[in-house]
PDB file of C-alpha atoms in Angstrom:
ATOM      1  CA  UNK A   1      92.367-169.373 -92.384  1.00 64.00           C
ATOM      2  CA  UNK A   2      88.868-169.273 -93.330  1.00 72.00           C
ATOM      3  CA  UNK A   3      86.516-171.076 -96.162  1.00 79.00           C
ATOM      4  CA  UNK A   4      84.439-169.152 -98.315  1.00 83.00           C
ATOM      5  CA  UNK A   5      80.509-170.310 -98.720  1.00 82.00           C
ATOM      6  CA  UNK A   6      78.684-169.143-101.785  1.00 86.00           C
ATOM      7  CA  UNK A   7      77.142-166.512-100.465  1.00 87.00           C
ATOM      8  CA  UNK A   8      80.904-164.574-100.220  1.00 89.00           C
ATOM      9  CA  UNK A   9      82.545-162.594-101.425  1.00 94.00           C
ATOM     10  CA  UNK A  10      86.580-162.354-101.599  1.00 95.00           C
ATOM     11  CA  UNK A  11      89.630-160.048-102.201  1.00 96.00           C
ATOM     12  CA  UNK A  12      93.024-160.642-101.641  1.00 97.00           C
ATOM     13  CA  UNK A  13      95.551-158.282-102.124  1.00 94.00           C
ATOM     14  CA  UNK A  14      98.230-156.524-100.041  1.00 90.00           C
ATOM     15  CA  UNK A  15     100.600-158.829-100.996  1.00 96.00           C
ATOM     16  CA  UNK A  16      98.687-161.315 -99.296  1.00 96.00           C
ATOM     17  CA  UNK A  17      98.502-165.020-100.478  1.00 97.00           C
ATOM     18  CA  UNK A  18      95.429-167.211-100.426  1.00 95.00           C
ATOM     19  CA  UNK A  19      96.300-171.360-101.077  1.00 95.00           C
ATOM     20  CA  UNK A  20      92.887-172.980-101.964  1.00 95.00           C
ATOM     21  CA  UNK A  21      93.905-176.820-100.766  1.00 94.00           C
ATOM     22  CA  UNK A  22      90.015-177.587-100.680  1.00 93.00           C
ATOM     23  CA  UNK A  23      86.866-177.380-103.051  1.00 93.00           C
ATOM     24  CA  UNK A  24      85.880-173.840-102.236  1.00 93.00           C
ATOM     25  CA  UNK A  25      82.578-171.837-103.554  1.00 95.00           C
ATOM     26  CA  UNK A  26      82.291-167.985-103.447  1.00 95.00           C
ATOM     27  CA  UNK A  27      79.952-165.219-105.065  1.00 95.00           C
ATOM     28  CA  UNK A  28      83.163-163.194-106.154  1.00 96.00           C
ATOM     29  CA  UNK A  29      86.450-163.740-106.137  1.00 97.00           C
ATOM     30  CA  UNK A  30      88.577-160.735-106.676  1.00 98.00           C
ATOM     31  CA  UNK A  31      92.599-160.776-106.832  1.00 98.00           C
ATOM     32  CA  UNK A  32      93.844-156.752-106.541  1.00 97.00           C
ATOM     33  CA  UNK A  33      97.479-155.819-107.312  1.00 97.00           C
ATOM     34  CA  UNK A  34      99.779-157.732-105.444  1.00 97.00           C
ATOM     35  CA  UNK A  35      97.596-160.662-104.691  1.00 98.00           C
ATOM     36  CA  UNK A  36      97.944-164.187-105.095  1.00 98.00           C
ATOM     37  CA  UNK A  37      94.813-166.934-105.363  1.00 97.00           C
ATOM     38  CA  UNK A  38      97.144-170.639-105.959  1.00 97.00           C
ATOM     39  CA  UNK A  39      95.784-174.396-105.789  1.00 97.00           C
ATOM     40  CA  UNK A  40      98.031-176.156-103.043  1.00 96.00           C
ATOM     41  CA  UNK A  41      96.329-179.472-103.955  1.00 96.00           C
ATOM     42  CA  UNK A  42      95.600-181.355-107.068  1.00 97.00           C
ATOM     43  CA  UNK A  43      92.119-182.149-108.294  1.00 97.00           C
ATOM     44  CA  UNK A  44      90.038-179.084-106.653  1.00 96.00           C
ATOM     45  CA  UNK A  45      87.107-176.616-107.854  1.00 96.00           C
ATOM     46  CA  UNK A  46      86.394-173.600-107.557  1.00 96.00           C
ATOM     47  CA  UNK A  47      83.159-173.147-107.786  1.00 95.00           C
ATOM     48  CA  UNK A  48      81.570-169.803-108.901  1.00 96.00           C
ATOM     49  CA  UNK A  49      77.984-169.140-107.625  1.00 93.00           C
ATOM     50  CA  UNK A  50      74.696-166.887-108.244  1.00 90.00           C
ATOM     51  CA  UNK A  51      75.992-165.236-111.376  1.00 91.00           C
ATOM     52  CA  UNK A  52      79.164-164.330-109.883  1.00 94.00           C
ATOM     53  CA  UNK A  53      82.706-163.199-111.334  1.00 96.00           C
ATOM     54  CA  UNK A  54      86.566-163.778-111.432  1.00 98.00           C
ATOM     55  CA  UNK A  55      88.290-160.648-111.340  1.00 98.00           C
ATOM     56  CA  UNK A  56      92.223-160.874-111.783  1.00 98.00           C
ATOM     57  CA  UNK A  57      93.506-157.290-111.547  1.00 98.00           C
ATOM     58  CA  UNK A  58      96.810-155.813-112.824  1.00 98.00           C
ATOM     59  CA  UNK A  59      99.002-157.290-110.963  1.00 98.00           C
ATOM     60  CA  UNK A  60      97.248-159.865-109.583  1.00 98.00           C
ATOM     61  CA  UNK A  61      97.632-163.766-110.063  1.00 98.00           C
ATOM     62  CA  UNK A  62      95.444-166.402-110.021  1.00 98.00           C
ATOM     63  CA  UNK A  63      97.424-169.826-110.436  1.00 97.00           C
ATOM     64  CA  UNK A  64      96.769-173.170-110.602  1.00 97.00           C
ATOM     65  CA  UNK A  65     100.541-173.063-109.108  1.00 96.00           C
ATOM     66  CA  UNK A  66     101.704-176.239-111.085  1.00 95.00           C
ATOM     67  CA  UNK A  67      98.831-178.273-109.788  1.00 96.00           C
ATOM     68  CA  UNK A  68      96.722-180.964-112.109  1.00 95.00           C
ATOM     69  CA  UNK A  69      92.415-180.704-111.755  1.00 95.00           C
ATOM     70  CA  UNK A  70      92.557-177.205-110.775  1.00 96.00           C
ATOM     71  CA  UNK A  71      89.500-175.936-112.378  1.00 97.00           C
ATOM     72  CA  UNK A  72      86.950-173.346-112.289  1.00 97.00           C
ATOM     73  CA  UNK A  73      83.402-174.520-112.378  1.00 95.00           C
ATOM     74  CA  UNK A  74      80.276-171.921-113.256  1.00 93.00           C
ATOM     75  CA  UNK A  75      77.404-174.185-112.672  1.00 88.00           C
ATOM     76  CA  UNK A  76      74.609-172.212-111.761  1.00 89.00           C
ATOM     77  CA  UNK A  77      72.175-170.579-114.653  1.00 88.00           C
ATOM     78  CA  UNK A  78      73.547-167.141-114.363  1.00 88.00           C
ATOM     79  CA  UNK A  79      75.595-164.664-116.042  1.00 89.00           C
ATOM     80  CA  UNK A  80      79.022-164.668-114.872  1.00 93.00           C
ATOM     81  CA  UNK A  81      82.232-163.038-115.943  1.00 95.00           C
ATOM     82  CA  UNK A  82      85.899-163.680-116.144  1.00 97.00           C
ATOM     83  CA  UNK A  83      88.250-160.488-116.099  1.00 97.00           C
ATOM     84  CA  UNK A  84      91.910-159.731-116.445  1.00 98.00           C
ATOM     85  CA  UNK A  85      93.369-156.759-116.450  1.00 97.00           C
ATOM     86  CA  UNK A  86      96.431-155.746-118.706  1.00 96.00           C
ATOM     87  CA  UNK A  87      99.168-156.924-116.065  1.00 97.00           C
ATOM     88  CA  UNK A  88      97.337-159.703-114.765  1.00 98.00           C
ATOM     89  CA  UNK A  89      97.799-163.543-115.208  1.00 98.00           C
ATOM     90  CA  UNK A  90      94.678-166.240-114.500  1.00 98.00           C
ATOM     91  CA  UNK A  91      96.146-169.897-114.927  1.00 98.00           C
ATOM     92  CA  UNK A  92      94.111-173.025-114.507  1.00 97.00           C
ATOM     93  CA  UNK A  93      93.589-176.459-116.050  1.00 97.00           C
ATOM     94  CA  UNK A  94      90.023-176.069-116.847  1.00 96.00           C
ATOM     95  CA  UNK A  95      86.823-173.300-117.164  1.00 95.00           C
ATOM     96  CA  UNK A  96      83.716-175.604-116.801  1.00 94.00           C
ATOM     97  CA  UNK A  97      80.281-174.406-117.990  1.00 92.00           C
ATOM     98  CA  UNK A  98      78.156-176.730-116.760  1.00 88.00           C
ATOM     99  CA  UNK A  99      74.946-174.178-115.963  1.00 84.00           C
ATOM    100  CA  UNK A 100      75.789-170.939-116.513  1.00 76.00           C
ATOM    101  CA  UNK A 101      73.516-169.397-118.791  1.00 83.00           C
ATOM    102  CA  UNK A 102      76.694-166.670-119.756  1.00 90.00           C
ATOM    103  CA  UNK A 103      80.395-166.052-119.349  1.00 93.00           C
ATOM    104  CA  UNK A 104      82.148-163.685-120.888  1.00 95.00           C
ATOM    105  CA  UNK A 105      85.376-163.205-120.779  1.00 96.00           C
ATOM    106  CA  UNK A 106      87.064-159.597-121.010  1.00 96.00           C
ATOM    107  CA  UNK A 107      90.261-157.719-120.203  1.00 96.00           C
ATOM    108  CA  UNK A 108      93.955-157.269-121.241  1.00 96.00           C
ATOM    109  CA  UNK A 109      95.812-159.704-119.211  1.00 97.00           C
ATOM    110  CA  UNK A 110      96.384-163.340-119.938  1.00 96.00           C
ATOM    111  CA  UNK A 111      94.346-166.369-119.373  1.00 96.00           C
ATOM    112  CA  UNK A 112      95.780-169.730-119.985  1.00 96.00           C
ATOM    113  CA  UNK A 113      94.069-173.011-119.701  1.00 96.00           C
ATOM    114  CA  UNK A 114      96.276-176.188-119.783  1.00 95.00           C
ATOM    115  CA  UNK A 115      93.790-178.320-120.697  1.00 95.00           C
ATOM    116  CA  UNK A 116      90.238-177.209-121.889  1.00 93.00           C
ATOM    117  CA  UNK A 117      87.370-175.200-121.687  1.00 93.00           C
ATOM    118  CA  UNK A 118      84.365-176.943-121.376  1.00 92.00           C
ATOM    119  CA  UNK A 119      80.764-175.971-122.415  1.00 90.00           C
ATOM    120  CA  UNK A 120      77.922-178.272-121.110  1.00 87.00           C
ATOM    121  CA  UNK A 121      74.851-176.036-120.791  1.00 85.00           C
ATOM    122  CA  UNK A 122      72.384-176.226-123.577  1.00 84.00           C
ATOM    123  CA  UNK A 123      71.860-173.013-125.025  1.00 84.00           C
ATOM    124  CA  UNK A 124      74.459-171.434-123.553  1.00 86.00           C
ATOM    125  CA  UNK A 125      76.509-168.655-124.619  1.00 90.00           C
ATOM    126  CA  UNK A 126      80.372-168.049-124.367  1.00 91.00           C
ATOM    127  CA  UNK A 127      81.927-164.875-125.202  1.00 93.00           C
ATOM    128  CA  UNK A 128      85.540-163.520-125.805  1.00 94.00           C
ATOM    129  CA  UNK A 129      86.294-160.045-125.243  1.00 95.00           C
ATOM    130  CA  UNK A 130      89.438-159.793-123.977  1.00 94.00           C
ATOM    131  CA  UNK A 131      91.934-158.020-125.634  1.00 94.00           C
ATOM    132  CA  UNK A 132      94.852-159.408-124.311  1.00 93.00           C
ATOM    133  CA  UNK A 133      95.641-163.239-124.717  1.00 92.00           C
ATOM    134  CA  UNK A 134      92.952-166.511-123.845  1.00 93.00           C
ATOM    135  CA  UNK A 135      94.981-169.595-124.338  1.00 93.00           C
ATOM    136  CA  UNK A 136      93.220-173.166-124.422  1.00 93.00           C
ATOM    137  CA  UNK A 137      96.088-175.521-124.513  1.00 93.00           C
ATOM    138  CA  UNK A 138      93.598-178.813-125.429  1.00 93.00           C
ATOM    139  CA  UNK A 139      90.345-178.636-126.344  1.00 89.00           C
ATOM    140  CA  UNK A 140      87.380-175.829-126.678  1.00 89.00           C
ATOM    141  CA  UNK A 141      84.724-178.655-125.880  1.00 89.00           C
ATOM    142  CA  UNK A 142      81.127-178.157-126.650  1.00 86.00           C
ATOM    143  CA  UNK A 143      79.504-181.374-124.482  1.00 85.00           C
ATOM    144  CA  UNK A 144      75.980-180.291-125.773  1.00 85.00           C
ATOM    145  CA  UNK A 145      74.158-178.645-128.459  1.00 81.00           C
ATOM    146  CA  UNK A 146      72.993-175.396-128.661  1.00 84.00           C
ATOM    147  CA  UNK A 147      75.914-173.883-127.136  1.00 86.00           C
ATOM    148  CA  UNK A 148      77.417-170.296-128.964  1.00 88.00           C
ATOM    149  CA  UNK A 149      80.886-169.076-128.447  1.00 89.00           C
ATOM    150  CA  UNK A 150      82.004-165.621-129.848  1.00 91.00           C
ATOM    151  CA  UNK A 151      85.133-164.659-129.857  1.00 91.00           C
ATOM    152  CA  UNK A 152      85.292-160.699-130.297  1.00 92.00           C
ATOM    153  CA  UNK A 153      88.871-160.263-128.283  1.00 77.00           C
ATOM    154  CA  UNK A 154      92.317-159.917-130.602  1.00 73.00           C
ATOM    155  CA  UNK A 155      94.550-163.078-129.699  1.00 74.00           C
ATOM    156  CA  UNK A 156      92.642-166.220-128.874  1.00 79.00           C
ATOM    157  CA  UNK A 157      94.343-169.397-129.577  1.00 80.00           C
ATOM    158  CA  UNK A 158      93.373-173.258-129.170  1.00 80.00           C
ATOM    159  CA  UNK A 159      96.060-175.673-129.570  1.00 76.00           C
ATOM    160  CA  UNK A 160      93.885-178.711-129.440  1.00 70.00           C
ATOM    161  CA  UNK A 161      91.329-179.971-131.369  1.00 60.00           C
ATOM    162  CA  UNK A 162      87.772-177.997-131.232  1.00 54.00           C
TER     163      UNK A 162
END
C-alpha cells in the first residue's frame, strides 16, 4: 500500500479498493466507476489540501463503510469542490470547513452525512449545486459568523437542527 501526502493526487478505479485505516491528506481524490475509497478505522480524516476536490464518479463509492469519526476536513483557504455524479454514492460522518475559503458541492449522485456539516471559517462560503440528493442527518453547523451557505441544488435535506 502506499500513503498519500498533500501534494497527491489519487484515482482508484478498476474495481480496485482503497481502505483509508489512517489520517490521510491528498490534493485530489478521485473515485472512477467501479472504485471504492472506505474508512477501515474509526475516528480518521481525510484531509483535503491546496484547494483541492472530491470527485465520486458514476459508479464510484466513497464510504465511511459503517465507521464512526470518518470525516472530511477542507482546512486550507482555498476553493475546493465536492462532486457526485448521477450513479455515485459519497457517505461520511462529517464535511468540516475549518479554512476553506469555498466548497461547493455539485452533481447528481448522493451525498449523505450521518452527522453534520460543519462551517468554521469566517467569511466563508458554502454552496449546493447538486442536483441529486445532499443529506445532513444532524446538524448544518455554522461555528462562526460570517459564514454563507446557498443551496441552488433540487433535494437538500437536514434532519437536525440548523
Amino acid at each position: 500500500g502506499c500513503t498519500p501526502s498533500s501534494d497527491t493526487k489519487v484515482f482508484i478505479g478498476n474495481g480496485r479498493t482503497v481502505n483509508i485505516n489512517v489520517a490521510a491528506d491528498a490534493v485530489d481524490v478521485n473515485v472512477e466507476n467501479t472504485g471504492t475509497l472506505r474508512w477501515t478505522a474509526n475516528n480518521l480524516d481525510l484531509n483535503i489540501r491546496r484547494g483541492g476536490s472530491v470527485i465520486v464518479s458514476s459508479g464510484g463509492t466513497l464510504t465511511r463503510n459503517g465507521f464512526t469519526g470518518a470525516q472530511i476536513d477542507f482546512d486550507d483557504p482555498y476553493t475546493n469542490l465536492i462532486s457526485v455524479a448521477t450513479g455515485g454514492t459519497l457517505s461520511v460522518e462529517d464535511i468540516d470547513i475549518n479554512g476553506a475559503t469555498s466548497v461547493t458541492f455539485s452533481g447528481g449522485g448522493t451525498v449523505t452525512l450521518s452527522d453534520d456539516l460543519l462551517m468554521g471559517v469566517n467569511d466563508g462560503l458554502v454552496t449546493n449545486n447538486m442536483t441529486g440528493t445532499l443529506t445532513i442527518t444532524d446538524q448544518l453547523n455554522f461555528e462562526v459568523s460570517g459564514v454563507d451557505f446557498v443551496n441552488n441544488g433540487s433535494a437538500m435535506t437536514v434532519q437536525g437542527a440548523t
